[in-house]
Coordinates of C-alpha atoms and ligand atoms in Angstrom, one line a residue:
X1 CA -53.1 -31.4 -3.0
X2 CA -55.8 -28.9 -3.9
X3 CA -55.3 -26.0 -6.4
X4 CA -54.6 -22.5 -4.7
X5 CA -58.1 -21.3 -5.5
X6 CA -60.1 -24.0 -4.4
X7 CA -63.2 -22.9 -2.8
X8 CA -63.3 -24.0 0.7
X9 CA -66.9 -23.2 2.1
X10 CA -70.0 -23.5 4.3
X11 CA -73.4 -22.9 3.0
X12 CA -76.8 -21.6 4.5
X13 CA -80.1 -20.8 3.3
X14 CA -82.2 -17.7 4.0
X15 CA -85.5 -19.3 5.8
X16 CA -83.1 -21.6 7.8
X17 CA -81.4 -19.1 9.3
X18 CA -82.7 -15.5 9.2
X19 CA -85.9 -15.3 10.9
X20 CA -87.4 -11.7 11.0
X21 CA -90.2 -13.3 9.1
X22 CA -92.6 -10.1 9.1
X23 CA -90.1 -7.6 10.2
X24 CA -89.4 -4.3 7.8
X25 CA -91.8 -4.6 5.3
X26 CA -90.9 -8.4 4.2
X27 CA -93.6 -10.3 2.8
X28 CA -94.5 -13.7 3.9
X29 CA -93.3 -16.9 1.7
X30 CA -95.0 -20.4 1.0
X31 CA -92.9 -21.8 4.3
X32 CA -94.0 -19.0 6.3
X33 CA -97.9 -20.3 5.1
X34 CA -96.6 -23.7 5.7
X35 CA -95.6 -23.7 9.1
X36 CA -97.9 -21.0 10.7
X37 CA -101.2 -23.3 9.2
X38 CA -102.0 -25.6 11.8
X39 CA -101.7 -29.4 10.9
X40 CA -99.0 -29.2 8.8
X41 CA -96.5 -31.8 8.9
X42 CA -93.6 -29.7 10.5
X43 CA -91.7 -31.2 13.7
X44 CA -93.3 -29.8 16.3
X45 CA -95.1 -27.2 14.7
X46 CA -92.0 -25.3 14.8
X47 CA -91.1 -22.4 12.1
X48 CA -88.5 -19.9 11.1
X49 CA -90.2 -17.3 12.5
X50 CA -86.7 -16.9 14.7
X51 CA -84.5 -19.9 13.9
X52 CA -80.6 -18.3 14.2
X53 CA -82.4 -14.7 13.8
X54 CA -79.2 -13.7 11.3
X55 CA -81.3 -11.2 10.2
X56 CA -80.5 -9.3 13.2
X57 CA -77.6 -11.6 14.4
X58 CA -75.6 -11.3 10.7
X59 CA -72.2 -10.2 12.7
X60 CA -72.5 -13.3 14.7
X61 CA -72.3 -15.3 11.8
X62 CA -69.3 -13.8 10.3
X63 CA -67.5 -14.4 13.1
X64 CA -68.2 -18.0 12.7
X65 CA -67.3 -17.6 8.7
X66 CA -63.8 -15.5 9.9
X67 CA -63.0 -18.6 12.6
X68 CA -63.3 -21.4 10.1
X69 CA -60.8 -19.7 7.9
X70 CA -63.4 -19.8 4.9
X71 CA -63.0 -18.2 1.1
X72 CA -66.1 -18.9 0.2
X73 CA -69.7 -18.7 2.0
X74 CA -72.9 -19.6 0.0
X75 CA -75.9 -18.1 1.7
X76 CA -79.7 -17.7 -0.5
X77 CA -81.5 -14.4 -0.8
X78 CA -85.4 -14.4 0.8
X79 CA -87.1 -13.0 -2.3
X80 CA -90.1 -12.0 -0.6
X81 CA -87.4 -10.0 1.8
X82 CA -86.5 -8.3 -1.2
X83 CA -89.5 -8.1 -2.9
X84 CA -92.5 -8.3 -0.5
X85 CA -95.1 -9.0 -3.8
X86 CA -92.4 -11.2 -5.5
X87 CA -92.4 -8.6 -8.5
X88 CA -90.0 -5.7 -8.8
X89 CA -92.4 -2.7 -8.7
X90 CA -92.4 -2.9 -4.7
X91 CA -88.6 -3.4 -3.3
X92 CA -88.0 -3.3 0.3
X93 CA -85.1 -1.2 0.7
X94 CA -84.5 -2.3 4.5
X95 CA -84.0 -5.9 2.8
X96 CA -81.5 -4.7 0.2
X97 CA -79.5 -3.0 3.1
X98 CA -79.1 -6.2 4.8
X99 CA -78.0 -8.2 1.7
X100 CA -75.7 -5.3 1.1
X101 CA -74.3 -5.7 4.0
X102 CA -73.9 -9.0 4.4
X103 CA -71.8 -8.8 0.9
X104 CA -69.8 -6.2 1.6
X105 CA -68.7 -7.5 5.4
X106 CA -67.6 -10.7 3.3
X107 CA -65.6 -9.4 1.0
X108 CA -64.4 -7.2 3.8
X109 CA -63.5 -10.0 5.1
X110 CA -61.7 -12.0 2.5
X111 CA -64.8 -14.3 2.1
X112 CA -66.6 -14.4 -1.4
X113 CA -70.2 -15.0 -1.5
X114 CA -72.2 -17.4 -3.5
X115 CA -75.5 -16.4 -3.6
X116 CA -78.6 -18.4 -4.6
X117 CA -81.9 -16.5 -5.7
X118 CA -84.3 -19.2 -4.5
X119 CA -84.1 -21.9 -2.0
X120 CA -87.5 -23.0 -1.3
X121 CA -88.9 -19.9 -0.1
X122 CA -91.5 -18.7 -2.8
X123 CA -93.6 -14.8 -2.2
X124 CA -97.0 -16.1 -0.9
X125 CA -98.1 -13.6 -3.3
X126 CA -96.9 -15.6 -6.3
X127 CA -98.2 -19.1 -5.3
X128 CA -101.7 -17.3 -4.8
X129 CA -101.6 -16.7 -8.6
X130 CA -100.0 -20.6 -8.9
X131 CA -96.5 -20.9 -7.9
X132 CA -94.6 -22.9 -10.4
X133 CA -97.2 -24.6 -11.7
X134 CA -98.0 -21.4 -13.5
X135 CA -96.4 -20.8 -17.1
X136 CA -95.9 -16.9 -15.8
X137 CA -94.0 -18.1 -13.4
X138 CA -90.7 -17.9 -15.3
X139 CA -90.5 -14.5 -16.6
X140 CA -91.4 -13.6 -12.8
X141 CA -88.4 -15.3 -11.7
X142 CA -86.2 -13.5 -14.8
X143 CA -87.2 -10.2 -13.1
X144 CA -86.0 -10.5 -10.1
X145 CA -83.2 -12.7 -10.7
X146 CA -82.3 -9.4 -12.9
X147 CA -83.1 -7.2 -10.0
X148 CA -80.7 -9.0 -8.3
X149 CA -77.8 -9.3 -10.9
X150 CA -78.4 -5.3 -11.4
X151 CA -78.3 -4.7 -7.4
X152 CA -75.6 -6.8 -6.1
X153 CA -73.4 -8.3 -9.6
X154 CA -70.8 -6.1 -9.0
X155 CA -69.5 -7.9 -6.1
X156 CA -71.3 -11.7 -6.3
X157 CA -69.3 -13.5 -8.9
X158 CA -71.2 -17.0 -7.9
X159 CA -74.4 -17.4 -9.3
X160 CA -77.2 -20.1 -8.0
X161 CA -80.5 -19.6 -9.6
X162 CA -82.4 -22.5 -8.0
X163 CA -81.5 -25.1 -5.3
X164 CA -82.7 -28.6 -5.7
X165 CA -85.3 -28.1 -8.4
X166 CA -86.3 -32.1 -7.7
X167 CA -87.0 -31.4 -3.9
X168 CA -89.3 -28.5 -4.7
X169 CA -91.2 -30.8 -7.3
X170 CA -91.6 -34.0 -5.4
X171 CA -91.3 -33.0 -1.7
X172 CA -93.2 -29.9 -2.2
X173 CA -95.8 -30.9 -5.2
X174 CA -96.4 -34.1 -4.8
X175 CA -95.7 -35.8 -1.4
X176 CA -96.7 -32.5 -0.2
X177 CA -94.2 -32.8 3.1
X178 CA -92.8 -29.3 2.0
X179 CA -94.2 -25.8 1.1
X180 CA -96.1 -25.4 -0.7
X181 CA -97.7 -28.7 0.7
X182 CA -99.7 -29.6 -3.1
X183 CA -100.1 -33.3 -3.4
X184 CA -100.7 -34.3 -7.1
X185 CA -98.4 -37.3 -7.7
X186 CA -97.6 -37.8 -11.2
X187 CA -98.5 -34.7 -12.3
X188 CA -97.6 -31.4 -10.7
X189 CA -94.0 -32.5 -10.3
X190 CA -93.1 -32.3 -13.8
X191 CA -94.7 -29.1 -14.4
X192 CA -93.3 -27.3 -11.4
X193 CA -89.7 -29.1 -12.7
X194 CA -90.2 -28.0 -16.1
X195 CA -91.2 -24.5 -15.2
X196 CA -88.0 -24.1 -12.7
X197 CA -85.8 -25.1 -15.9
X198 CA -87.6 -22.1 -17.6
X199 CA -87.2 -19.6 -15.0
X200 CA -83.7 -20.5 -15.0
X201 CA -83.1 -20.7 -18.5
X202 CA -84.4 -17.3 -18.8
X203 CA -82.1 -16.1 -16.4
X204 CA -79.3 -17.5 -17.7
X205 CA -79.9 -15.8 -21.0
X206 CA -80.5 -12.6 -19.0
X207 CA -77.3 -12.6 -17.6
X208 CA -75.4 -13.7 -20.2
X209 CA -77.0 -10.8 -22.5
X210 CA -76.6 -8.0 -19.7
X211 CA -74.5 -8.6 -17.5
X212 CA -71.6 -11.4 -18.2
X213 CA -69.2 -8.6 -19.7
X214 CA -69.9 -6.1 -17.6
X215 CA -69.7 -8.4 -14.2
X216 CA -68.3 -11.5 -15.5
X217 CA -69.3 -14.1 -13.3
X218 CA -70.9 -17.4 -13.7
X219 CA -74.5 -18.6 -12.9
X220 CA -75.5 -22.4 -12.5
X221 CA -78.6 -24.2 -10.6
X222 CA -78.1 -26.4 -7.7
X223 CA -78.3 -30.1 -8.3
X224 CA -79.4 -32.5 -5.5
X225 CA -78.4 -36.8 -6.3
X226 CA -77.8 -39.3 -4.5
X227 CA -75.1 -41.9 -6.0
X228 CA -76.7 -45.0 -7.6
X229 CA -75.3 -48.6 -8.5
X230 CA -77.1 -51.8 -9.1
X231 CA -77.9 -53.7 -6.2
X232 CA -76.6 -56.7 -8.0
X233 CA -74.4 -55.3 -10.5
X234 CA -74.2 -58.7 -12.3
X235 CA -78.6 -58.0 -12.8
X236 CA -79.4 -56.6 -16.2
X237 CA -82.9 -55.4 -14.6
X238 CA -81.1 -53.9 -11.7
X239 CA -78.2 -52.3 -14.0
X240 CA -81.7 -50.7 -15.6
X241 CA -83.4 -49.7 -12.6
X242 CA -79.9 -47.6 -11.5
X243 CA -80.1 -46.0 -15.2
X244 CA -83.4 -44.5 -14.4
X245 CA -83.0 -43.9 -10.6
X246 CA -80.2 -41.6 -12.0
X247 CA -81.9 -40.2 -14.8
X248 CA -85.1 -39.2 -12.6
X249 CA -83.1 -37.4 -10.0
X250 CA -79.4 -35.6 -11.5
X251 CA -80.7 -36.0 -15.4
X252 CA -84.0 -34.7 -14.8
X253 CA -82.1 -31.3 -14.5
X254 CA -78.5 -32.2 -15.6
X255 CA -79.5 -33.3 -19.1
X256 CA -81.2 -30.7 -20.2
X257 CA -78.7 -28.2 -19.4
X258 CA -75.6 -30.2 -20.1
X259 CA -76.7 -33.1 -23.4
X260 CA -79.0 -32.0 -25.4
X261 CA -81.4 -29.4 -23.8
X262 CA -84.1 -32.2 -23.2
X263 CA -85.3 -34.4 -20.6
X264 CA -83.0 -37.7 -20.8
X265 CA -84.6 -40.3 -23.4
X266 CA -85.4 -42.9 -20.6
X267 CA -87.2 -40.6 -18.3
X268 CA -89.5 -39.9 -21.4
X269 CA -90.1 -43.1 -22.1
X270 CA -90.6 -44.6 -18.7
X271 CA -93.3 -41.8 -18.3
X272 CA -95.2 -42.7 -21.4
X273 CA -95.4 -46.4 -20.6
X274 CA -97.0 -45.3 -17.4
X275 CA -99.7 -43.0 -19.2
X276 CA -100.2 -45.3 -21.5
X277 CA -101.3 -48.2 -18.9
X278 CA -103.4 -45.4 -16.9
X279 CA -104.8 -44.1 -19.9
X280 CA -103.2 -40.6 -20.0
X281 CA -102.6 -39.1 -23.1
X282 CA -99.1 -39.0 -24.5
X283 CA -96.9 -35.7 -23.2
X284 CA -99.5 -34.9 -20.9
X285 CA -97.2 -35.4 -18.1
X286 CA -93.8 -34.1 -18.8
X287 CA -94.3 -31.3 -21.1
X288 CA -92.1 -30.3 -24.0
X289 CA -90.0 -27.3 -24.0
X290 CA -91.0 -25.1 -26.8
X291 CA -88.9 -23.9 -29.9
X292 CA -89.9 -20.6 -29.6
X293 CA -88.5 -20.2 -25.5
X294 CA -84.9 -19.3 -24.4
X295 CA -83.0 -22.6 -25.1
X296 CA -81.8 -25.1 -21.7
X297 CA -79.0 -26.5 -23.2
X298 CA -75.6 -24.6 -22.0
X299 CA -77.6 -23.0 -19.5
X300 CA -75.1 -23.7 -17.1
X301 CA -71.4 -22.0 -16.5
X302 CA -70.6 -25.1 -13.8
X303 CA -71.9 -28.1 -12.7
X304 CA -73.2 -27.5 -8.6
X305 CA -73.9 -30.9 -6.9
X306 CA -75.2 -31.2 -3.7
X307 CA -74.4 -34.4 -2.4
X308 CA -75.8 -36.2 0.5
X309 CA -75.9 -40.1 0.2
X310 CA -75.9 -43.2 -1.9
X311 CA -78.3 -46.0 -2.9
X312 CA -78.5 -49.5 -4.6
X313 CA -81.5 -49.7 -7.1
X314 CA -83.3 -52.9 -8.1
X315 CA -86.8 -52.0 -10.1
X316 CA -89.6 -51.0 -8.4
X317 CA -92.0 -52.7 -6.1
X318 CA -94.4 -50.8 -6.0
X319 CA -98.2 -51.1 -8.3
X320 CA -98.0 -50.1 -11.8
X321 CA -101.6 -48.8 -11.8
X322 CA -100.5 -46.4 -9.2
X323 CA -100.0 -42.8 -10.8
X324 CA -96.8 -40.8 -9.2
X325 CA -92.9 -40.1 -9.7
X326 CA -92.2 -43.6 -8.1
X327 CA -94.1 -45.6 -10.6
X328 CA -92.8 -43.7 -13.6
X329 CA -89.7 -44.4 -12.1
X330 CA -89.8 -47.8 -11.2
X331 CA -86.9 -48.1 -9.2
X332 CA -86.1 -48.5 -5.8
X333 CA -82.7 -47.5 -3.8
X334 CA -82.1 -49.2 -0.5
X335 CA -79.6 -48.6 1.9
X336 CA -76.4 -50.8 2.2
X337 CA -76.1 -52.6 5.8
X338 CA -72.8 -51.9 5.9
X339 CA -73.6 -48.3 5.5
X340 CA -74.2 -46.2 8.6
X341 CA -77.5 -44.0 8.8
X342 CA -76.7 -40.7 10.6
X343 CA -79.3 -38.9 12.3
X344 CA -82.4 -38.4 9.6
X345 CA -83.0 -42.3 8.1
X346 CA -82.4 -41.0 4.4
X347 CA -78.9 -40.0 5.3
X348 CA -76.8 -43.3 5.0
X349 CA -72.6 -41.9 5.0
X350 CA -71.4 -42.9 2.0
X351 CA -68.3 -40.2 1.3
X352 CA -67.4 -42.7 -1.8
X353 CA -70.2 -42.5 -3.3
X354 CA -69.4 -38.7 -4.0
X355 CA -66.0 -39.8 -5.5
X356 CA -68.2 -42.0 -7.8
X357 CA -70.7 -39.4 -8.4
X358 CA -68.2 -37.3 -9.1
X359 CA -66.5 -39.5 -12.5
X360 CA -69.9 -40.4 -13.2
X361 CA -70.6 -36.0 -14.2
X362 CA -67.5 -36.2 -15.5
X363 CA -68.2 -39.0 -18.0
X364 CA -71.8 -38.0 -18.7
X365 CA -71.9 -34.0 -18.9
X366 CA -68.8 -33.2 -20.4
X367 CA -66.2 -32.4 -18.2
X368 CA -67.8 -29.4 -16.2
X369 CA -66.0 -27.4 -14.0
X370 CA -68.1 -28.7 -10.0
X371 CA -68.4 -27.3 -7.0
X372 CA -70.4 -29.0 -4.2
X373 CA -72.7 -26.8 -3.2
X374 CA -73.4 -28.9 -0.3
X375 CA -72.7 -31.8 1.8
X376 CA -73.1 -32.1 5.4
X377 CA -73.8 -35.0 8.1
X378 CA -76.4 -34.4 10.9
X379 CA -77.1 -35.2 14.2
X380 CA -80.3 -36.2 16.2
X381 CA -80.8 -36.3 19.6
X382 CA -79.0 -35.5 22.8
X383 CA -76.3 -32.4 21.4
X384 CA -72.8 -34.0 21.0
X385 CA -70.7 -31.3 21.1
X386 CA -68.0 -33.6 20.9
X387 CA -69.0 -34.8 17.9
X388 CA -65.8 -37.3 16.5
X389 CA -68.0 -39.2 14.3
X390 CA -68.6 -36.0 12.0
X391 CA -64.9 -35.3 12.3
X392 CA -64.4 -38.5 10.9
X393 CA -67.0 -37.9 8.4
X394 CA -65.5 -34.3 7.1
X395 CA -61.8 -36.2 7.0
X396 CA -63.1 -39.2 4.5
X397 CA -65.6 -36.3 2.7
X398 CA -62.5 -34.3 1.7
X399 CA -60.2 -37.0 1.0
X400 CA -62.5 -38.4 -1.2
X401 CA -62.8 -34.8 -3.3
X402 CA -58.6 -34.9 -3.4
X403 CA -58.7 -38.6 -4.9
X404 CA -61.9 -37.3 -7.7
X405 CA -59.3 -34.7 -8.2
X406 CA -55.9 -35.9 -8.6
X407 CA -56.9 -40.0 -9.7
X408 CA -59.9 -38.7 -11.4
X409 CA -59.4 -35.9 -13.1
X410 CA -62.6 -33.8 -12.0
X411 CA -62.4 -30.2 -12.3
X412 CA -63.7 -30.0 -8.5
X413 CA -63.5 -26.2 -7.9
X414 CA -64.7 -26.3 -4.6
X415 CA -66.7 -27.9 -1.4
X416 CA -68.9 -26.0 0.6
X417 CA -69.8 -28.0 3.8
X418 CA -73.9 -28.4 4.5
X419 CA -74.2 -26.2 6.9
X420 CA -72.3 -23.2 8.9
X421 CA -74.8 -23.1 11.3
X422 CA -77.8 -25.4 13.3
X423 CA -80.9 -24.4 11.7
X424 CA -84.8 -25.0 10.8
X425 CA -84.1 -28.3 8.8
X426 CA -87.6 -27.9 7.2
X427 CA -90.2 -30.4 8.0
X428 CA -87.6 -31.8 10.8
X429 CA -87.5 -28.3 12.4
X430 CA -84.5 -28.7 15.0
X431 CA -84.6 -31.5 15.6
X432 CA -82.2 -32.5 13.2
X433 CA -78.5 -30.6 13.8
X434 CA -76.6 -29.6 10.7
X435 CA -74.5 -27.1 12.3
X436 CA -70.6 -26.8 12.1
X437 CA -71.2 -24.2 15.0
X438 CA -74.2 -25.2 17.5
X439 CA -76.9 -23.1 17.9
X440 CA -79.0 -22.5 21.1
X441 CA -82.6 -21.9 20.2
X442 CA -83.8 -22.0 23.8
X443 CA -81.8 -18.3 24.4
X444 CA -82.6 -14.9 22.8
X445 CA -79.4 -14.3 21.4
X446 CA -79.4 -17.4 20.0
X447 CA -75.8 -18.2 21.3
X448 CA -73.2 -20.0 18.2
X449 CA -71.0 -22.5 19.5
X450 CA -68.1 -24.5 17.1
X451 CA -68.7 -28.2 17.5
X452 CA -65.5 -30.1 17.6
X453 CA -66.5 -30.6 13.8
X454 CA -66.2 -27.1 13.2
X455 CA -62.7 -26.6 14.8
X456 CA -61.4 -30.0 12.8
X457 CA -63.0 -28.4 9.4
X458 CA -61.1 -24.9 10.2
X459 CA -58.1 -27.4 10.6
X460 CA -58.6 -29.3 7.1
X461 CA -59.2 -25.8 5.4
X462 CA -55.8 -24.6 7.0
X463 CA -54.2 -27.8 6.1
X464 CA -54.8 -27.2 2.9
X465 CA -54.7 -23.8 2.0
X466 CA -51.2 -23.7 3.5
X467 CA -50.6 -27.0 1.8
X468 CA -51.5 -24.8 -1.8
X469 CA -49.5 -22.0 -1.0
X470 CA -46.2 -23.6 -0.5
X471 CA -46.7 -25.5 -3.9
X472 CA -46.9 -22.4 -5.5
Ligands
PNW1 C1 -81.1 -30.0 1.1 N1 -84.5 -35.4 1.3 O1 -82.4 -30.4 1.0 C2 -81.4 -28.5 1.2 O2 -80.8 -27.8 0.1 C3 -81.0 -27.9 2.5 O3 -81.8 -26.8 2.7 C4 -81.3 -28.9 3.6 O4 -81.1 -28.4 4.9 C5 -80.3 -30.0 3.4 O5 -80.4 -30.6 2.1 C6 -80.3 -31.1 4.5 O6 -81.5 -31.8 4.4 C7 -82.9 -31.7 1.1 O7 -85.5 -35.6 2.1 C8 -84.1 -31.9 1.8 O8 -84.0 -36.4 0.7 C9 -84.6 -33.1 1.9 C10 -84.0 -34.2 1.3 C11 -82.7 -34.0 0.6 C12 -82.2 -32.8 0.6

């Protein structure tokens, strides 16, 4: 049912889990600002100062990896772990032993990594000089995306420059409910968009220049989307409202990588009606990407998704004199009643909706080779370590990959479960339970425990990988 190398996988991220926030020479990042100033909107006031501590507790973790039976783990490197400043003239060496370890135990291990170079956890040292609103910014990034290629390339073959470029623009730059907590709606999220698609893009180049023949692996950016139909398919204006729902959230980032190395023509133009009304002048919101910078278009070696949940979009309701993302927008997703909500009230299950999502890249960006870089189901509440509802929920996830797959023809490459372990879920803290393996934060050694989930997904991988090998 699946090809012989499909990537079966978990994925983590490096504030989630690591902890050590201040330990060895690391240097703080926006979420370590975030949390530790009071009156921030974090549950709890909670942090990552500890969270899973798998900066001390990394053997832990593989043993988890080893008993799902996983090929592939995607974990995210703390840059300011790495480098303390966030530029390359002061590496922590103590930080590059761990990530050198963590690689090589993998591959020890039968386990290749994916490795993204930022999830969400900019050096406090950049944003002091303007994070990514700055225009600097993106040659920073090339640097030590570089330093990374250079120190670990010969073993990572599975590059992710940036996760969820739209999350980091709205939730963090203009709702303000992330780090780096700016709130300038309508404005700061484009830049800080545009500027990620420059960093990348320059990265991209870099590696393809230096290092594709020599280390011949392949380097994409994280995608986050919900799936989007009309709330009344027969309604014109809702058919509309899905177009741009879809084009402010995947084509914001997909299009100019994978259609024409531009933002998608409706997102453009629903912007400039906007300024228009409020009096802005025209492409002072979204900016244009220059002729004489590294080109986006192609910028891409595979299409990574991560996919959560689904919405139907009728036009906006909310004022047009109102400046924000939103407005521009003017579309509105609500959630199916027929749809359950697990946990967090954003999450609505909707494992079709993938399927869909799924023909829908197909169709629109050319065929690309996909891997889901994420997908999970959480939990709230008393822990259920019992948790059949998930198992339920991982069963209709992966049959729905098998049907994009053999009905649909997607080149799905491989599905990497949201997450391996309970961690600090951001502005939820933990209160909200990823996990495939529970995590006691209440006990120093932070004891990981499978869920039933996690033994039914090392069942599915086994399945299926034994499933692979006999067609063979
Ligand atoms: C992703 N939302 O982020 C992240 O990549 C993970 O770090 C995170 O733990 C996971 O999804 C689960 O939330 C998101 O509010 C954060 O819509 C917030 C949203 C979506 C995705």
């Amino acid at each position: 049912m699946f090809p012989t190398n499909f990537a079966w996988g978990a994925a983590t991220s490096a504030y989630q889990i690591e902890g050590g926030w201040d330990v060895d020479d690391k240097g703080p990042s926006i979420w370590d600002t975030f949390c530790h100033e009071g009156g921030r909107l974090v549950f709890e006031g909670q942090s990552g100062d500890v969270t899973c501590n798998s900066y001390e507790l990394w053997e832990e973790d593989l043993r988890c990896i080893r008993q799902l039976g996983l090929t592939h783990y995607r974990l995210s490197l703390s840059w300011s772990r790495l480098l303390p400043e966030g530029i390359t003239r002061h590496v922590n060496q103590k930080g590059l032993r761990y990530y050198n370890k963590v690689i090589n135990d993998l591959l020890a291990s039968d386990v290749l990594p994916m490795v993204t170079l930022y999830h969400f956890d900019l050096p406090q040292a950049l944003q002091d000089q303007g994070g990514w609103k700055s225009p600097e910014i993106a040659a920073i990034f090339d640097s030590y995306a570089c330093f990374c290629f250079e120190s670990f390339g010969d073993r990572v073959k599975l590059w992710i420059t940036l996760n969820e470029p739209y999350v980091c623009a709205k939730l963090g730059h203009e709702d303000g409910i992330f780090a780096p907590g700016v709130k300038e709606p309508g404005m700061a999220a484009y830049l800080v968009g545009h500027n990620m698609l420059r960093g990348h893009a320059r990265a991209w180049h870099s590696y393809n220049v230096l290092y594709r023949a020599k280390q011949g692996g392949s380097v994409s950016l994280a995608i986050n989307s919900d799936w989007a139909e009309p709330l009344d398919p027969a309604s014109p204006d809702d058919t509309a409202a899905t177009e741009r729902y879809l084009a402010f959230t995947l084509g914001w980032f997909a299009w100019p990588l994978f259609v024409t190395g531009d933002y998608p023509e409706v997102m453009r133009s629903s912007i400039e009606v906007r300024s228009k009304e409020l009096g802005y002048q025209e492409g002072s919101r979204l900016p244009r990407f220059s002729k004489d910078e590294p080109s986006l278009l192609g910028t891409a070696d595979f299409f990574a998704l991560n996919y959560y949940t689904s919405r139907r979009v009728k036009p906006g309701e909310c004022c047009p004199g109102l400046l924000g993302l939103k407005s521009d927008r003017d579309a509105e997703g609500v959630v199916d009643p027929s749809w359950p909500v697990c946990g967090v009230s954003w999450l609505a299950v909707v494992p079709d909706g993938l399927r869909k999502l799924l023909k829908y890249i197909k169709d629109t960006f050319n065929n690309p080779a996909v891997y889901i870089t994420e997908n999970g189901f959480s939990q709230v509440g008393p822990v259920d370590m019992e948790d059949v509802q998930r198992c339920g929920f991982y069963h209709d996830i992966i049959q729905e990959v098998a049907r994009a797959l053999r009905e649909d023809g997607v080149d799905v490459r491989g599905y990497f479960a949201w997450s391996l372990l309970d961690n600090f879920e951001w502005a939820d803290g933990f209160s909200v339970r990823f996990g495939l393996f529970h995590v006691d934060f209440s006990r120093p050694k932070r004891p990981r425990t499978a869920y039933r989930s996690g033994r039914e997904y090392a069942g599915i991988i086994s399945k299926y990988r034994s499933q692979t090998m006999v067609n063979i």
